[in-house]
mmCIF file of C-alpha atoms and ligand atoms in Angstrom:
data_model
loop_
_atom_site.group_PDB
_atom_site.id
_atom_site.type_symbol
_atom_site.label_atom_id
_atom_site.label_comp_id
_atom_site.label_asym_id
_atom_site.label_seq_id
_atom_site.Cartn_x
_atom_site.Cartn_y
_atom_site.Cartn_z
ATOM 1 C CA GLU A 1 -95.906 17.842 -5.481
ATOM 2 C CA ALA A 2 -95.440 14.159 -4.758
ATOM 3 C CA ILE A 3 -93.231 13.182 -1.856
ATOM 4 C CA ARG A 4 -89.783 11.974 -2.799
ATOM 5 C CA HIS A 5 -88.998 8.558 -1.412
ATOM 6 C CA SER A 6 -85.598 7.178 -0.608
ATOM 7 C CA THR A 7 -84.539 4.031 -2.373
ATOM 8 C CA LYS A 8 -82.897 2.540 0.711
ATOM 9 C CA LYS A 9 -83.659 -1.145 1.139
ATOM 10 C CA GLU A 10 -85.560 -1.963 4.349
ATOM 11 C CA LYS A 11 -84.477 -4.958 6.380
ATOM 12 C CA MET A 12 -87.667 -7.004 6.010
ATOM 13 C CA GLU A 13 -88.587 -9.843 8.362
ATOM 14 C CA GLN A 14 -91.362 -12.404 8.301
ATOM 15 C CA THR A 15 -93.301 -13.844 11.228
ATOM 16 C CA PHE A 16 -95.791 -16.664 11.656
ATOM 17 C CA ILE A 17 -99.139 -15.645 13.154
ATOM 18 C CA MET A 18 -101.942 -18.089 13.914
ATOM 19 C CA ILE A 19 -105.480 -17.281 15.022
ATOM 20 C CA LYS A 20 -106.251 -20.163 17.390
ATOM 21 C CA PRO A 21 -109.545 -22.131 17.365
ATOM 22 C CA ASP A 22 -111.121 -19.858 20.023
ATOM 23 C CA GLY A 23 -110.313 -16.779 17.921
ATOM 24 C CA VAL A 24 -112.034 -18.373 14.939
ATOM 25 C CA GLN A 25 -115.076 -19.503 16.953
ATOM 26 C CA ARG A 26 -115.428 -16.065 18.515
ATOM 27 C CA GLY A 27 -115.446 -14.259 15.175
ATOM 28 C CA LEU A 28 -112.176 -12.408 15.681
ATOM 29 C CA VAL A 29 -110.569 -13.307 12.329
ATOM 30 C CA GLY A 30 -111.402 -10.035 10.569
ATOM 31 C CA GLU A 31 -110.513 -7.868 13.572
ATOM 32 C CA ILE A 32 -107.128 -9.547 14.009
ATOM 33 C CA ILE A 33 -106.181 -9.409 10.326
ATOM 34 C CA CYS A 34 -107.281 -5.770 10.318
ATOM 35 C CA ARG A 35 -104.828 -4.844 13.070
ATOM 36 C CA PHE A 36 -101.833 -6.301 11.214
ATOM 37 C CA GLU A 37 -102.974 -4.831 7.882
ATOM 38 C CA LYS A 38 -103.613 -1.334 9.223
ATOM 39 C CA LYS A 39 -100.257 -1.259 10.979
ATOM 40 C CA GLY A 40 -98.635 -1.554 7.553
ATOM 41 C CA PHE A 41 -97.463 -5.157 7.567
ATOM 42 C CA TYR A 42 -97.788 -7.201 4.385
ATOM 43 C CA LEU A 43 -99.774 -10.443 4.210
ATOM 44 C CA LYS A 44 -97.546 -13.056 2.550
ATOM 45 C CA GLY A 45 -99.432 -16.267 3.359
ATOM 46 C CA LEU A 46 -102.889 -17.271 4.580
ATOM 47 C CA LYS A 47 -104.621 -20.583 5.113
ATOM 48 C CA PHE A 48 -107.673 -21.779 7.054
ATOM 49 C CA ILE A 49 -107.040 -25.313 8.268
ATOM 50 C CA THR A 50 -107.573 -27.838 11.030
ATOM 51 C CA VAL A 51 -104.344 -29.506 12.107
ATOM 52 C CA ASP A 52 -103.922 -32.949 13.651
ATOM 53 C CA GLN A 53 -102.238 -33.952 16.890
ATOM 54 C CA SER A 54 -98.804 -34.791 15.478
ATOM 55 C CA PHE A 55 -98.676 -31.492 13.580
ATOM 56 C CA ALA A 56 -99.662 -29.496 16.695
ATOM 57 C CA GLU A 57 -97.047 -31.394 18.715
ATOM 58 C CA LYS A 58 -94.429 -30.450 16.124
ATOM 59 C CA HIS A 59 -95.449 -26.790 16.202
ATOM 60 C CA TYR A 60 -95.190 -26.702 20.008
ATOM 61 C CA ALA A 61 -92.246 -29.174 20.269
ATOM 62 C CA ASP A 62 -90.247 -26.753 22.462
ATOM 63 C CA LEU A 63 -93.003 -26.945 25.103
ATOM 64 C CA SER A 64 -93.359 -30.750 25.156
ATOM 65 C CA ALA A 65 -92.042 -31.030 28.737
ATOM 66 C CA LYS A 66 -94.516 -28.462 30.128
ATOM 67 C CA PRO A 67 -97.439 -29.637 32.265
ATOM 68 C CA PHE A 68 -99.890 -27.731 30.025
ATOM 69 C CA PHE A 69 -98.584 -29.369 26.803
ATOM 70 C CA ALA A 70 -101.341 -32.017 26.374
ATOM 71 C CA GLY A 71 -104.077 -29.452 27.026
ATOM 72 C CA LEU A 72 -102.421 -26.984 24.658
ATOM 73 C CA VAL A 73 -102.301 -29.534 21.842
ATOM 74 C CA GLU A 74 -105.925 -30.528 22.471
ATOM 75 C CA TYR A 75 -106.889 -26.819 22.283
ATOM 76 C CA ILE A 76 -105.019 -26.189 19.020
ATOM 77 C CA ILE A 77 -106.574 -29.206 17.261
ATOM 78 C CA SER A 78 -110.093 -28.462 18.566
ATOM 79 C CA GLY A 79 -111.130 -26.547 15.429
ATOM 80 C CA PRO A 80 -109.854 -24.685 12.399
ATOM 81 C CA VAL A 81 -107.133 -22.054 12.734
ATOM 82 C CA VAL A 82 -106.017 -19.196 10.497
ATOM 83 C CA ALA A 83 -102.306 -19.529 9.704
ATOM 84 C CA MET A 84 -100.558 -16.481 8.296
ATOM 85 C CA ILE A 85 -97.211 -15.089 7.236
ATOM 86 C CA TRP A 86 -96.806 -11.351 7.871
ATOM 87 C CA GLU A 87 -93.861 -9.321 6.621
ATOM 88 C CA GLY A 88 -92.346 -6.001 7.592
ATOM 89 C CA LYS A 89 -89.530 -4.248 9.398
ATOM 90 C CA GLY A 90 -89.392 -5.619 12.948
ATOM 91 C CA VAL A 91 -92.558 -7.665 12.450
ATOM 92 C CA VAL A 92 -91.489 -10.473 14.814
ATOM 93 C CA ALA A 93 -91.120 -8.235 17.872
ATOM 94 C CA THR A 94 -93.854 -5.776 16.889
ATOM 95 C CA GLY A 95 -96.184 -8.705 16.169
ATOM 96 C CA ARG A 96 -95.655 -9.905 19.746
ATOM 97 C CA THR A 97 -96.390 -6.370 21.001
ATOM 98 C CA ILE A 98 -99.637 -6.245 19.001
ATOM 99 C CA ILE A 99 -100.585 -9.675 20.427
ATOM 100 C CA GLY A 100 -99.775 -8.848 24.075
ATOM 101 C CA ALA A 101 -98.447 -10.920 26.980
ATOM 102 C CA THR A 102 -98.997 -14.700 27.057
ATOM 103 C CA ASN A 103 -101.340 -14.410 30.037
ATOM 104 C CA PRO A 104 -104.266 -12.169 29.044
ATOM 105 C CA ALA A 105 -104.509 -11.013 32.662
ATOM 106 C CA ALA A 106 -101.147 -9.314 32.114
ATOM 107 C CA SER A 107 -101.804 -8.145 28.529
ATOM 108 C CA ALA A 108 -102.217 -4.390 28.138
ATOM 109 C CA PRO A 109 -105.525 -3.031 26.832
ATOM 110 C CA GLY A 110 -105.097 -2.283 23.145
ATOM 111 C CA THR A 111 -103.331 -5.578 22.541
ATOM 112 C CA ILE A 112 -105.240 -8.481 21.000
ATOM 113 C CA ARG A 113 -105.055 -10.650 24.118
ATOM 114 C CA GLY A 114 -105.645 -7.617 26.358
ATOM 115 C CA ASP A 115 -108.795 -6.732 24.459
ATOM 116 C CA PHE A 116 -110.220 -10.168 23.654
ATOM 117 C CA ALA A 117 -109.026 -12.840 26.100
ATOM 118 C CA ILE A 118 -109.200 -13.792 29.765
ATOM 119 C CA ASP A 119 -107.561 -17.212 30.270
ATOM 120 C CA ILE A 120 -103.984 -18.172 29.330
ATOM 121 C CA GLY A 121 -105.244 -21.419 27.799
ATOM 122 C CA ARG A 122 -107.702 -19.523 25.555
ATOM 123 C CA ASN A 123 -105.534 -16.621 24.457
ATOM 124 C CA VAL A 124 -106.800 -16.379 20.868
ATOM 125 C CA ILE A 125 -103.569 -16.005 18.903
ATOM 126 C CA HIS A 126 -100.005 -17.233 18.394
ATOM 127 C CA GLY A 127 -97.004 -15.255 17.166
ATOM 128 C CA SER A 128 -93.404 -16.381 16.639
ATOM 129 C CA ASP A 129 -91.094 -15.353 19.485
ATOM 130 C CA SER A 130 -87.906 -14.818 17.413
ATOM 131 C CA VAL A 131 -86.708 -14.563 13.831
ATOM 132 C CA GLU A 132 -85.345 -18.112 14.141
ATOM 133 C CA SER A 133 -88.673 -19.526 15.463
ATOM 134 C CA ALA A 134 -90.469 -17.662 12.678
ATOM 135 C CA ARG A 135 -88.257 -19.314 10.082
ATOM 136 C CA LYS A 136 -88.996 -22.782 11.518
ATOM 137 C CA GLU A 137 -92.734 -22.162 11.933
ATOM 138 C CA ILE A 138 -93.137 -20.734 8.417
ATOM 139 C CA ALA A 139 -91.297 -23.789 7.016
ATOM 140 C CA LEU A 140 -93.639 -26.105 8.965
ATOM 141 C CA TRP A 141 -96.924 -24.366 8.093
ATOM 142 C CA PHE A 142 -96.028 -23.068 4.630
ATOM 143 C CA PRO A 143 -93.679 -25.614 3.001
ATOM 144 C CA GLU A 144 -94.667 -24.050 -0.341
ATOM 145 C CA GLY A 145 -93.223 -20.731 0.877
ATOM 146 C CA PRO A 146 -94.742 -17.238 1.025
ATOM 147 C CA VAL A 147 -96.822 -15.631 -1.712
ATOM 148 C CA ASN A 148 -94.550 -13.365 -3.726
ATOM 149 C CA TRP A 149 -96.051 -9.885 -4.223
ATOM 150 C CA GLN A 150 -95.138 -6.259 -3.573
ATOM 151 C CA ASN A 151 -97.498 -3.772 -1.970
ATOM 152 C CA SER A 152 -97.708 -0.656 -4.159
ATOM 153 C CA LEU A 153 -98.111 1.477 -1.007
ATOM 154 C CA HIS A 154 -94.607 0.533 0.160
ATOM 155 C CA PRO A 155 -93.134 4.042 -0.312
ATOM 156 C CA TRP A 156 -95.972 5.481 1.796
ATOM 157 C CA ILE A 157 -95.189 3.154 4.696
ATOM 158 C CA TYR A 158 -91.378 3.203 4.611
ATOM 159 C CA GLU A 159 -89.293 6.377 4.538
HETATM 160 N N1 UDP B 201 -100.000 -21.872 27.786
HETATM 161 C C1 UDP B 201 -100.851 -22.417 28.717
HETATM 162 N N2 UDP B 201 -100.495 -22.355 30.034
HETATM 163 C C2 UDP B 201 -99.317 -21.804 30.450
HETATM 164 C C3 UDP B 201 -98.461 -21.245 29.483
HETATM 165 C C4 UDP B 201 -98.823 -21.293 28.153
HETATM 166 O O1 UDP B 201 -101.912 -22.931 28.392
HETATM 167 O O2 UDP B 201 -99.047 -21.782 31.655
HETATM 168 C C5 UDP B 201 -100.381 -21.918 26.360
HETATM 169 C C6 UDP B 201 -100.864 -20.565 25.843
HETATM 170 O O3 UDP B 201 -101.936 -20.809 24.917
HETATM 171 C C7 UDP B 201 -99.646 -20.030 25.129
HETATM 172 C C8 UDP B 201 -99.044 -21.315 24.553
HETATM 173 O O4 UDP B 201 -99.255 -22.276 25.577
HETATM 174 O O5 UDP B 201 -99.997 -19.087 24.140
HETATM 175 C C9 UDP B 201 -97.590 -21.248 24.202
HETATM 176 O O6 UDP B 201 -96.862 -20.810 25.327
HETATM 177 P P1 UDP B 201 -95.706 -19.726 25.173
HETATM 178 O O7 UDP B 201 -94.985 -19.641 26.474
HETATM 179 O O8 UDP B 201 -94.911 -20.018 23.950
HETATM 180 O O9 UDP B 201 -96.544 -18.348 25.005
HETATM 181 P P2 UDP B 201 -96.763 -17.422 23.717
HETATM 182 O O10 UDP B 201 -95.484 -17.456 22.920
HETATM 183 O O11 UDP B 201 -97.939 -17.972 22.952
HETATM 184 O O12 UDP B 201 -97.067 -16.054 24.275
HETATM 185 MG MG1 MG B 202 -94.411 -19.073 22.205
#
């Protein structure tokens, strides 16, 4: 007999995830997407683009006073990136857990940075740090908004 699913509405969140130029160059795109997909999060936006300096400066505006800012911008514009919107319950915080600590030396094995990175300035991936940052970053990278679709497996992922 088929499982009976509740009809309760989940509190869905969206986050902005970006595979940085080093992640693209190192062939980690499939692996990274796989981790978010297999977890049960829903892909709601995806684009493969190279951004320019003023766009990268806007994305990292909160860090403009940091000594590493110029190098960070140079890194982000050094090649194409994969920009994504992922959706799910708690996806902002869980996305950061999947990614691991900012400094790969402190990232646990099993996290993306823990498994695939060594230097803080080549840490492979970005993820929004709060629901509010996610909202701003999605608006910047996806002015057209998310792709509207429903995963038919939803009742097998949510109780
Ligand atoms: N970064 C760096 N040196 C530092 C701190 C940060 O090069 O000392 C870079 C690193 O690529 C990091 C990004 O700046 O991912 C943004 O920093 P943030 O503190 O927001 O870390 P994140 O949210 O990416 O973990
Ligand atoms: Mg950050």
